[in-house]
Short mmCIF file of C-alpha atoms and ligand atoms in Angstrom, two decimals:
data_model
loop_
_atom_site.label_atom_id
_atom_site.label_comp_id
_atom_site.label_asym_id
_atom_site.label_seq_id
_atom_site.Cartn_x
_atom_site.Cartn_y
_atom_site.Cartn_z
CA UNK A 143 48.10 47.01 -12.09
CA UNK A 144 50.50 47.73 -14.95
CA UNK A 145 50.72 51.39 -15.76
CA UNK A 146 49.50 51.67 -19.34
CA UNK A 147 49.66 54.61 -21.73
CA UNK A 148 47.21 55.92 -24.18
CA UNK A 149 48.00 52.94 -26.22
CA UNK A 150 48.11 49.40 -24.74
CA UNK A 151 51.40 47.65 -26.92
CA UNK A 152 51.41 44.51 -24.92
CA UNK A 153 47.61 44.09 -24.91
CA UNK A 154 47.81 40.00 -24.94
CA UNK A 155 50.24 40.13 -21.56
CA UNK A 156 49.12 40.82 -18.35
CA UNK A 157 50.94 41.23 -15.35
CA UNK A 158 53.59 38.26 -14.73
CA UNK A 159 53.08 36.91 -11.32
CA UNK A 160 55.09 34.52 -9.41
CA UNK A 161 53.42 31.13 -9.70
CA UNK A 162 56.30 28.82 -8.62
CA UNK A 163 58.16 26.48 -10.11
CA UNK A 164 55.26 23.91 -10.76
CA UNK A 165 53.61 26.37 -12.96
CA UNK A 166 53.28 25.49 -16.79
CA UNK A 167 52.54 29.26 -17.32
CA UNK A 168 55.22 30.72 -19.75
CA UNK A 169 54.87 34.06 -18.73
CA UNK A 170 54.98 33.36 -14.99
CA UNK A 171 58.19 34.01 -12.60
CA UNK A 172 58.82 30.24 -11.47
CA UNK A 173 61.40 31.46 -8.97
CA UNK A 174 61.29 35.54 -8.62
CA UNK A 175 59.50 36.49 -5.32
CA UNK A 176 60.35 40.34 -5.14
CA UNK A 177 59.59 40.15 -1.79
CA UNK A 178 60.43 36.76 -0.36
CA UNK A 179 63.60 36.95 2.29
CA UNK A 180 66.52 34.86 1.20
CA UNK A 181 69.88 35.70 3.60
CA UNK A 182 68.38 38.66 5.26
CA UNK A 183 67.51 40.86 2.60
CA UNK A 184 64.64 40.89 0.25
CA UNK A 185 64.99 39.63 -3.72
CA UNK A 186 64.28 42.57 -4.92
CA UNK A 187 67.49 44.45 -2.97
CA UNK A 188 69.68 41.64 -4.09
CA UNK A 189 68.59 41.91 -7.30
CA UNK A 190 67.89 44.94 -8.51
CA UNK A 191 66.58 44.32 -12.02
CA UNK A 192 66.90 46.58 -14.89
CA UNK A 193 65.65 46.94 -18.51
CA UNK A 194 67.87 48.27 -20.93
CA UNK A 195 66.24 50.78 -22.98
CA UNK A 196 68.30 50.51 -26.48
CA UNK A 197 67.75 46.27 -26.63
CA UNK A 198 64.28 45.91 -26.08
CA UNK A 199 62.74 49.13 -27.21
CA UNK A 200 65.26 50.24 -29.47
CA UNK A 201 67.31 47.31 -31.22
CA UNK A 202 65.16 45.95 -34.27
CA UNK A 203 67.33 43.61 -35.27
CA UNK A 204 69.74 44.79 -37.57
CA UNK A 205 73.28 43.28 -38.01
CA UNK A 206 75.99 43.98 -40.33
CA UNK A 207 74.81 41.74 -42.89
CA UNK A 208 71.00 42.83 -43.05
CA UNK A 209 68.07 45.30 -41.43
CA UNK A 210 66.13 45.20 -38.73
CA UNK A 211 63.36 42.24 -38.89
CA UNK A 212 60.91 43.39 -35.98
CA UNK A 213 58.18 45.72 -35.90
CA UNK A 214 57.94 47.54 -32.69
CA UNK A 215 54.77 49.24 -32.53
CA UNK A 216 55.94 52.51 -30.47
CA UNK A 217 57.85 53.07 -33.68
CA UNK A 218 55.39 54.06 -36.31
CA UNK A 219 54.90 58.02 -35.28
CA UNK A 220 57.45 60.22 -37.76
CA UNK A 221 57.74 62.89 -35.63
CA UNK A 222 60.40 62.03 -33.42
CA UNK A 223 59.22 63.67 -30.11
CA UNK A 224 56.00 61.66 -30.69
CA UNK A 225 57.70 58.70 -31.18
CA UNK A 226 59.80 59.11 -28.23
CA UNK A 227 56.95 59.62 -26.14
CA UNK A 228 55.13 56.46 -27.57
CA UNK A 229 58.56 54.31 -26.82
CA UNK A 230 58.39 55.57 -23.21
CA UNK A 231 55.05 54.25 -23.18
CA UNK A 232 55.72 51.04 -23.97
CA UNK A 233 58.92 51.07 -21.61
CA UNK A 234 56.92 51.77 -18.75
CA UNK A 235 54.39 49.14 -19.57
CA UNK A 236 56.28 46.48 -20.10
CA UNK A 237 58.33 47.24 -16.95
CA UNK A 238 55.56 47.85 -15.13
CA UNK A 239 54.14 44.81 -15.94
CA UNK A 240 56.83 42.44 -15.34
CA UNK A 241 56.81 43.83 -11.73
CA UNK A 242 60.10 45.35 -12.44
CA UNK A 243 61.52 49.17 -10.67
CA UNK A 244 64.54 49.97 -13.16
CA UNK A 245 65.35 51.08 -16.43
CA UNK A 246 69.22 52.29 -17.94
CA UNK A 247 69.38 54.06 -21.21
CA UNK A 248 71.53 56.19 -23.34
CA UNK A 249 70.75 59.60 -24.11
CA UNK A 250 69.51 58.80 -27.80
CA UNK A 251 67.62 55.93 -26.85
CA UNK A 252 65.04 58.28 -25.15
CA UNK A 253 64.90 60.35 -27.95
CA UNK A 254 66.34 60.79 -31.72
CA UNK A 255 69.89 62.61 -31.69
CA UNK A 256 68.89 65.74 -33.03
CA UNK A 257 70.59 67.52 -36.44
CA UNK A 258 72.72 69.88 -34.14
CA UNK A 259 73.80 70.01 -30.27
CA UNK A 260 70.88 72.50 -30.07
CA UNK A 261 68.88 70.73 -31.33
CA UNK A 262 69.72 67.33 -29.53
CA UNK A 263 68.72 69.47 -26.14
CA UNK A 264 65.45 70.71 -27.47
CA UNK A 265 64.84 66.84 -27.87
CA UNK A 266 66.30 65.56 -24.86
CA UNK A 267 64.09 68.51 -23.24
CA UNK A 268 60.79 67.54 -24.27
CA UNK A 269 61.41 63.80 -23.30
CA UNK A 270 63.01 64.63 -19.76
CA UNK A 271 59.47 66.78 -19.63
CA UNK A 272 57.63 63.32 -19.89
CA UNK A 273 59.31 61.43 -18.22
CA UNK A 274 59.05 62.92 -15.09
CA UNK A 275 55.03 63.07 -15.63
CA UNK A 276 55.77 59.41 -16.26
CA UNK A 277 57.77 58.69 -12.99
CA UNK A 278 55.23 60.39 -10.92
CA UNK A 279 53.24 57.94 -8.47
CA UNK A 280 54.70 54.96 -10.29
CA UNK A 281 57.46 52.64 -8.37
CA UNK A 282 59.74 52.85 -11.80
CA UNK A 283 63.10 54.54 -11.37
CA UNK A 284 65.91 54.95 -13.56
CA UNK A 285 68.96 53.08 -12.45
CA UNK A 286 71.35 54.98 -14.27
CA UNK A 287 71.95 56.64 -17.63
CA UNK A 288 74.67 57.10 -20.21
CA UNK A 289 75.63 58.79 -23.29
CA UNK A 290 76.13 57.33 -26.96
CA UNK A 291 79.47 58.53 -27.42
CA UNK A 292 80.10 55.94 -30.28
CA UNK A 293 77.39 55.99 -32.73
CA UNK A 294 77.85 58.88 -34.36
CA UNK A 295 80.31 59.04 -37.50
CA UNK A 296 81.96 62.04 -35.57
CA UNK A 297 83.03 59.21 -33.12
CA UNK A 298 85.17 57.24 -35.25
CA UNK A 299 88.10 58.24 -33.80
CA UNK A 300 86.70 57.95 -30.24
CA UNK A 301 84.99 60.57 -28.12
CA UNK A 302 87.43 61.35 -25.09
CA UNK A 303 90.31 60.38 -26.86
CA UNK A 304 90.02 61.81 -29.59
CA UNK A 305 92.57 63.32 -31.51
CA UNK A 306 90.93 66.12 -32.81
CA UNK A 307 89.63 68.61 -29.53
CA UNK A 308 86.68 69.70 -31.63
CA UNK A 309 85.63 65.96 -31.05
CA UNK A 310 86.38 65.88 -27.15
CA UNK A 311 84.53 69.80 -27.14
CA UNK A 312 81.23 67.60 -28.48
CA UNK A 313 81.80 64.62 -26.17
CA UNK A 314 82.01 66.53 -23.30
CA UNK A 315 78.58 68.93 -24.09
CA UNK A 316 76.72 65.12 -24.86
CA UNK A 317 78.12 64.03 -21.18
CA UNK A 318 76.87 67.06 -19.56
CA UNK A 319 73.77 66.75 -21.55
CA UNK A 320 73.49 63.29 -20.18
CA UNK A 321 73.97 63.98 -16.74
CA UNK A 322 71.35 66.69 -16.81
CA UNK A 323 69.00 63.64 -18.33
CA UNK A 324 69.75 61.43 -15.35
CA UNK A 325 69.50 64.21 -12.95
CA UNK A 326 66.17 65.16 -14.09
CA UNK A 327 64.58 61.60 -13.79
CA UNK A 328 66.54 61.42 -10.66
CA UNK A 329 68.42 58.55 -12.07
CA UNK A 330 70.65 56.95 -9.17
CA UNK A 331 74.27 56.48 -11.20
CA UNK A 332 75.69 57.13 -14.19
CA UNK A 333 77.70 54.82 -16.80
CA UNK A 334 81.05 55.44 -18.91
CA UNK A 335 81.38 52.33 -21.64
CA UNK A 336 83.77 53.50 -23.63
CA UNK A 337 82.99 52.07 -26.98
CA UNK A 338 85.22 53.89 -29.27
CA UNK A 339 87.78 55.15 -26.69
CA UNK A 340 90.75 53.21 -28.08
CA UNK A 341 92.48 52.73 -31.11
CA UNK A 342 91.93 50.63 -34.45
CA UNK A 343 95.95 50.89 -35.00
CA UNK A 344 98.72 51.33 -32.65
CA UNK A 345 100.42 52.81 -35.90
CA UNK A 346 98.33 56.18 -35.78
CA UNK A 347 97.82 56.41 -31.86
CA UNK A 348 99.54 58.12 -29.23
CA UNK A 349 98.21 56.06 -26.34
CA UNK A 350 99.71 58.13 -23.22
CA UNK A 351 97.84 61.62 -24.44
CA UNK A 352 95.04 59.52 -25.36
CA UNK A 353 94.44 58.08 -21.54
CA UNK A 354 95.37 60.88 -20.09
CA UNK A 355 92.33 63.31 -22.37
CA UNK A 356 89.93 60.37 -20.98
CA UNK A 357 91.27 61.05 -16.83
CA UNK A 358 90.45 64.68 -17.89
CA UNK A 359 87.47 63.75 -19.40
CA UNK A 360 85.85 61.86 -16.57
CA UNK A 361 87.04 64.23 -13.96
CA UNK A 362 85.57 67.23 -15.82
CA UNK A 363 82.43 65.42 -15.67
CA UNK A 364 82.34 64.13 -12.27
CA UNK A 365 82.79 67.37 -11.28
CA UNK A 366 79.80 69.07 -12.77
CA UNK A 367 77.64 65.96 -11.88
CA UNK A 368 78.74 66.87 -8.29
CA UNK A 369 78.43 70.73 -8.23
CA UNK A 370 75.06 69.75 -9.92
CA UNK A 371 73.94 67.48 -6.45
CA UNK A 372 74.36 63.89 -8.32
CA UNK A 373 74.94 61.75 -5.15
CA UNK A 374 75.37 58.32 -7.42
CA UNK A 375 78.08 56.20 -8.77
CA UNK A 376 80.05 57.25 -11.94
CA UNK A 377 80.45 53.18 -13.23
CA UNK A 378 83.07 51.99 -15.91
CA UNK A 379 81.80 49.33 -17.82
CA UNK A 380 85.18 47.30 -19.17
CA UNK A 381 84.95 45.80 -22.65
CA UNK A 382 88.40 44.78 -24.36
CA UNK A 383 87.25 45.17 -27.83
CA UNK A 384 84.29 45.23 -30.25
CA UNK A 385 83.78 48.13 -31.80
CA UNK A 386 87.74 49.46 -31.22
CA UNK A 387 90.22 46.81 -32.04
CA UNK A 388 91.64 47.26 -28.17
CA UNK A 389 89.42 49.51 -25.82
CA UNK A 390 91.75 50.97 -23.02
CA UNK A 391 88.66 49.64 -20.80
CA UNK A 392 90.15 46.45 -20.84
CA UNK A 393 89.01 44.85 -17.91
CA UNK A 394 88.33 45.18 -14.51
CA UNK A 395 92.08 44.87 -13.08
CA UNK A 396 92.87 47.48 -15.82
CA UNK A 397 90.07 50.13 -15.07
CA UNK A 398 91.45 49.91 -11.49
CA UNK A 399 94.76 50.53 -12.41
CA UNK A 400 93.40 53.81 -14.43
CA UNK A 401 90.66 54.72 -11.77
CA UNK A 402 93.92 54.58 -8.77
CA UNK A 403 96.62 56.41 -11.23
CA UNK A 404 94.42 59.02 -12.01
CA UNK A 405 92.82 59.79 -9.18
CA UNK A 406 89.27 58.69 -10.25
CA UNK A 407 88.91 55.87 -7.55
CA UNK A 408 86.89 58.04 -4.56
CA UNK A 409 83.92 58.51 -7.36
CA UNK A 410 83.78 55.38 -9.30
CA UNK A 411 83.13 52.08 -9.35
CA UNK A 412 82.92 48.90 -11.75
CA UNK A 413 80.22 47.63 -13.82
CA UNK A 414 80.58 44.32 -14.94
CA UNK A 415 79.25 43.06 -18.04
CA UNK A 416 79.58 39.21 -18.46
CA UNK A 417 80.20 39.17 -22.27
CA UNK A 418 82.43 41.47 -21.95
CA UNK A 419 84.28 39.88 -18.93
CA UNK A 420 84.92 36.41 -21.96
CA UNK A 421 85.67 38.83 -24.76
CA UNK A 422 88.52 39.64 -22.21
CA UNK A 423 89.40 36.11 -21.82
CA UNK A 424 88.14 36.02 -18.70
CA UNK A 425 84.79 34.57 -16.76
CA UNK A 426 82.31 36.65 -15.37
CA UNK A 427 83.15 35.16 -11.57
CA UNK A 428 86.95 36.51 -12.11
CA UNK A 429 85.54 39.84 -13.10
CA UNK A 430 83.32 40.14 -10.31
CA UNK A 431 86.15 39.19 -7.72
CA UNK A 432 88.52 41.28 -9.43
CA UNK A 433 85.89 44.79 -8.88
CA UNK A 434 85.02 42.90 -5.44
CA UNK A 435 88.35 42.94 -4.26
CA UNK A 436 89.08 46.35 -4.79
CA UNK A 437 85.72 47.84 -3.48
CA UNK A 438 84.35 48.51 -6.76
CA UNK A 439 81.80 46.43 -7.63
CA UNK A 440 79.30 48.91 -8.60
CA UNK A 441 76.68 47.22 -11.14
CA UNK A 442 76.12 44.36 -13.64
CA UNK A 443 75.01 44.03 -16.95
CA UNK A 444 73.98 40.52 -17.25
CA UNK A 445 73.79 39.00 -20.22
CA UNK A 446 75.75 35.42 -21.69
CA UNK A 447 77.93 35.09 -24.63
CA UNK A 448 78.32 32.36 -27.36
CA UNK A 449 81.29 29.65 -26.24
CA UNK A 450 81.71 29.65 -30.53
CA UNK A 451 81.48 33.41 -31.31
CA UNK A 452 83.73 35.40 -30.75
CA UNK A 453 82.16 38.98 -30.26
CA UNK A 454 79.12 40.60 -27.98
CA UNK A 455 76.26 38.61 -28.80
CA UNK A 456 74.68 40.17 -25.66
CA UNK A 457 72.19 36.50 -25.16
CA UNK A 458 70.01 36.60 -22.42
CA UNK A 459 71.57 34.85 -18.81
CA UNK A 460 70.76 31.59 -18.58
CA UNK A 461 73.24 29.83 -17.95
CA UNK A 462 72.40 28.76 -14.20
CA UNK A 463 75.62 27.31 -13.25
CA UNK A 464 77.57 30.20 -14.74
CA UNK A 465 74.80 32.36 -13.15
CA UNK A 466 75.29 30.25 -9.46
CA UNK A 467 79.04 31.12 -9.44
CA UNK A 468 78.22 34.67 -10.14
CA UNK A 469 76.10 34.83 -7.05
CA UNK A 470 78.55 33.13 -4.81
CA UNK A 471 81.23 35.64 -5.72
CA UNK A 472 78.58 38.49 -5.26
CA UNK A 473 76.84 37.11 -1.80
CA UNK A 474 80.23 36.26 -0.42
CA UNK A 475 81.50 40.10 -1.09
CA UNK A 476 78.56 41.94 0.13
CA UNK A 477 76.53 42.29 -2.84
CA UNK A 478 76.37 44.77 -5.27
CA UNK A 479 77.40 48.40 -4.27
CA UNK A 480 74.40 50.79 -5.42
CA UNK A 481 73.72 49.61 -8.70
CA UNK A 482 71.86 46.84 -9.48
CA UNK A 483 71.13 43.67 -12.50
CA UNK A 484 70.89 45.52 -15.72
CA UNK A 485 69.66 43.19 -18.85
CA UNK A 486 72.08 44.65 -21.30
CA UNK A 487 70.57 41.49 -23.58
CA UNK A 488 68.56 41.42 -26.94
CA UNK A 489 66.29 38.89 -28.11
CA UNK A 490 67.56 37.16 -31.09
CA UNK A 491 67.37 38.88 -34.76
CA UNK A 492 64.28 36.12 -35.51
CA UNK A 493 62.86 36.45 -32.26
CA UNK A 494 59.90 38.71 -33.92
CA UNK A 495 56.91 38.58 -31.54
CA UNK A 496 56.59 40.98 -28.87
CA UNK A 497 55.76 38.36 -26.34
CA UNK A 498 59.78 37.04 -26.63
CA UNK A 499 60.80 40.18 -24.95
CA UNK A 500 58.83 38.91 -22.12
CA UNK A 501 60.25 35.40 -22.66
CA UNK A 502 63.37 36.77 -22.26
CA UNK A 503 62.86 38.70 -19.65
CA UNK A 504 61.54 36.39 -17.17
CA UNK A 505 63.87 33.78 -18.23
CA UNK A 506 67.17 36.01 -17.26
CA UNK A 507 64.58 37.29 -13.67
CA UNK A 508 64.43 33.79 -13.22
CA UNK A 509 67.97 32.40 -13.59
CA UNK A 510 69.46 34.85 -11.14
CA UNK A 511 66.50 34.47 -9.02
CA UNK A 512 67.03 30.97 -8.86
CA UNK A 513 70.78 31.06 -8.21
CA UNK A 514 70.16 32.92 -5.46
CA UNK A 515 68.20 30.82 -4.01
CA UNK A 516 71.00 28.31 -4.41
CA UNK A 517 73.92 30.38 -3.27
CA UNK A 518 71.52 30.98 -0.11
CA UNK A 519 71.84 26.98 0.39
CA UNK A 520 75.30 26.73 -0.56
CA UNK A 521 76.12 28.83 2.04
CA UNK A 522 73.95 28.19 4.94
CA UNK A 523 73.29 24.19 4.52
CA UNK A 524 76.50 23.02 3.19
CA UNK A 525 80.24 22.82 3.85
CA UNK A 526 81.14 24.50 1.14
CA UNK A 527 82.77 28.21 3.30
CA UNK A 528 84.40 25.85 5.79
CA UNK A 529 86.39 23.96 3.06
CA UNK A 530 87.66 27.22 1.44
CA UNK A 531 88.39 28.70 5.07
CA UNK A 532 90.07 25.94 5.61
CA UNK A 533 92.58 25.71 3.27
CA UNK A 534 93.76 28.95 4.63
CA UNK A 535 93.76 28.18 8.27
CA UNK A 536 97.33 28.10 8.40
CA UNK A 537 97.04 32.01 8.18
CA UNK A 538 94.80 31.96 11.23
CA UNK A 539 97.45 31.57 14.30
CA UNK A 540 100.80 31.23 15.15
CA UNK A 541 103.52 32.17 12.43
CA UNK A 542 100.85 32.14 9.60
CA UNK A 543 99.17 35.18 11.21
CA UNK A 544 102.59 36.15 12.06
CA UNK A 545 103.98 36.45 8.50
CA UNK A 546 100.53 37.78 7.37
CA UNK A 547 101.09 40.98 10.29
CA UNK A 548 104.27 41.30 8.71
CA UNK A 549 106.12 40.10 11.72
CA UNK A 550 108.22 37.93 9.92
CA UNK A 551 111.32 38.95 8.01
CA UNK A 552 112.85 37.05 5.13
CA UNK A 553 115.54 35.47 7.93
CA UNK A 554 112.71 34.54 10.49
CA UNK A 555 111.24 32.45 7.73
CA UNK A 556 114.29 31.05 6.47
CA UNK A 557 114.71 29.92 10.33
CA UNK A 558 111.29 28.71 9.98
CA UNK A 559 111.76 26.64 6.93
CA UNK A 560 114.83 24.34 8.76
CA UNK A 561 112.81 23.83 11.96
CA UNK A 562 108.75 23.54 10.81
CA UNK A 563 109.33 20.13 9.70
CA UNK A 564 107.91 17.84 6.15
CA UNK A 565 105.15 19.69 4.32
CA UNK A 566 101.69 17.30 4.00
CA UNK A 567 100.11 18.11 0.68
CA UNK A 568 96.89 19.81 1.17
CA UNK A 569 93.95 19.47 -0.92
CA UNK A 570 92.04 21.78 -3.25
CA UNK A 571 89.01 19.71 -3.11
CA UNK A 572 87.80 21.36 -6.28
CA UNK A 573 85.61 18.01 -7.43
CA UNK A 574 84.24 18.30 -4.05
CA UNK A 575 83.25 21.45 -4.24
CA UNK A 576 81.99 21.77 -7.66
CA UNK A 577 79.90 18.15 -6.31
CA UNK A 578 78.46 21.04 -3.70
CA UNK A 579 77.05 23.08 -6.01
CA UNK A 580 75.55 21.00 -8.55
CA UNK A 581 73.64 19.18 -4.84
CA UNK A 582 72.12 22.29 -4.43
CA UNK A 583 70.70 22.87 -7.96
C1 XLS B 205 78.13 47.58 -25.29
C2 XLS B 205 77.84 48.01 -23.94
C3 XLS B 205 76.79 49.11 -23.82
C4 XLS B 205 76.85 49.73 -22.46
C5 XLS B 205 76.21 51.06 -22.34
O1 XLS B 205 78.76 46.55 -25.52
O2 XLS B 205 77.49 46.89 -23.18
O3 XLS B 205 75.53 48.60 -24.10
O4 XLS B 205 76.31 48.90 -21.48
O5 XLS B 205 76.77 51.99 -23.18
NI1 NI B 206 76.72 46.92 -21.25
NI1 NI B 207 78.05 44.90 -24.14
#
């Protein structure tokens, strides 16, 4: 039974069910079984699904060029505290009701930012109060939280990197603030995007200083998160651009690079965002391999970008074959380390009723759901890991392992390459594979 507040916002909805893929029922899950097994673990610890607090209850539609177009009933109240309490209402019924555990949100998506930093905490107070009569007895948990550190027209020049300390001073009260916030609704990790923490022109910046105040920055607050018990992740979330001209969160490879120099790497990991992984000129697969490959692949925010538009349009996931390669990377590297599927997607600006939120949301459940379900049959009913293995064998035995054991010197090979005989050309089999994968939609 959905957990409903004083006020029921989604009266027409009712719980969405799994009905399979038969069903003609819009607001049914045609492939998400929370609980059905699928390469021995359960959906629902595959996938840990998340909704994003500032899309779907905050984001009415405004873009540059015009304001918001929807009317979200939870918003009506003027006194903020009420209001906040009425949008957690709706949050928790319309997670509750799409069968979901997780929410992420950012401080002032809870609650209004208040006129001063005192008066910010007397807000964030009186929600964190709440929530946590909220989060008793109910399955919903917070799967991590964050802080708006680019919003705010003191931000403009970037919150840890900012040149003025005054600005950094703020930043780094919000952060604590923050992690108090997660603490308190025992969310399990906590996010850095850094939206602002670049530069606009190279002309005005000193980069160096600027990377090494964000280090500081996240070590300062890793370090009170710890002495405060937080037992989670600390996630970057790469982005190369959009709202900074160049974000110093790049990508993946580059957080790494930062995490390793400054000595970040023990404490975080990587949260991969797929519009943000083609904003980088990159896919979302690469992304994920990159984090994978270094132990680091902490979270996702799933959403899909727009192959003509050239910013965040943060879509909803479906795109199943995009999706499908996604999950092969993931499955093949273990899964997901702690974190979990976070819909950091909005409905469209005209997407007005209510019941699209839903739409969406069971559309982007259902898409990862479903690939899955194929990766499971990639892997398990296919040759698909044998041809990859394969084309590697050489590195299995004999002077392949050798060179790989670093047995081998420059000289031993050189005496290798006279004697080993012609080289046979070996095949990617890429058509082959790709044939593979498209079988098993
Ligand atoms: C913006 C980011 C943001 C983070 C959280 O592009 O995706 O929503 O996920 O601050
Ligand atoms: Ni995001
Ligand atoms: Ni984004």
């Amino acid at each position: 039974m959905a957990i409903i507040g004083s006020i029921e916002y989604f009266k027409e909805i009712g719980d969405i069910k799994f009905e399979g893929k038969e069903s003609k029922n819009p607001l049914a899950y045609k492939y998400y079984r929370p609980n059905e097994m699928v390469l021995g673990k359960k959906m629902n610890e595959h996938l840990k699904f998340a909704v994003a607090y500032w899309h779907s209850f905050g984001n009415t539609g405004n873009d540059p060029f015009g304001v918001g177009t929807k009317v979200f009933p939870w918003n009506h109240q003027s006194d903020p505290i009420q209001r906040a309490k009425d949008k957690m209402d709706a949050a928790f019924e319309f997670i509750s009701k799409l069968g979901l555990e997780y929410f992420c949100f950012h401080d002032f998506d809870l609650i209004d930012e208040g006129n001063t930093l005192s008066a910010s905490e007397h807000h964030l107070q009186s929600i964190i109060a709440y929530g946590q009569q909220k989060l008793k007895g109910t399955p919903i948990k917070v799967l991590w939280g964050t802080a708006n550190l680019f919003s705010h027209p003191r931000y403009m020049n970037g919150a840890a990197t900012n040149p003025d300390f005054k600005v950094v001073a703020y930043a780094s009260a919000q952060v604590k603030n923050a992690i108090d916030t997660t603490i308190a609704l025992e969310g399990e990790h906590y996010v850095f995007w850094g939206g602002r923490e670049g530069y606009v022109s190279l002309l005005n910046t000193k980069m160096k200083k600027e990377i090494e105040h964000l280090a500081q920055f996240l070590h300062n607050a890793k370090d009170y998160a710890r002495s405060q018990g937080f037992k989670g992740h600390f996630f970057i979330e790469p982005k190369p651009a959009e709202p900074s001209k160049h974000q110093y969160d790049y990508d993946a490879a580059t957080v790494i690079g930062f995490l390793n120099q400054y000595g970040l790497a023990d404490d975080f990991k990587i949260n991969i965002e797929v519009n943000h992984a083609t904003l980088a000129g990159h896919t979302f697969q690469h992304e994920l391999q990159v984090a994978a490959d270094a132990n680091m692949l902490g979270s996702i925010d799933a959403n899909r970008g727009d192959y003509q538009n050239g910013w965040d349009t943060d879509q909803f996931p479906t795109n199943l074959g995009e999706v499908v390669e996604a999950m092969l990377v993931i499955v093949q590297n273990g899964g997901i380390q702690g974190g979990g599927v976070n819909f950091d997607a909005k409905t469209r600006r005209n997407s007005t009723d209510l019941a699209d939120l839903f739409y969406a949301h069971i559309g982007g459940i259902d898409t990862f759901a479903r690939a899955l379900l194929i990766t499971e049959k990639v892997m398990t009913h296919t040759d698909f890991k044998k041809i990859v293995d394969h084309r590697y064998s050489s590195f299995d035995a004999g002077k392949g392992k050798a060179f790989k054991e670093g047995i081998l010197d420059l000289l031993a090979l050189h005496q290798i390459a006279h004697t080993q005989g012609e080289f046979k050309p070996t095949s990617g089999k890429q058509e082959l594979l790709e044939n593979i994968i498209n079988d098993c939609i």
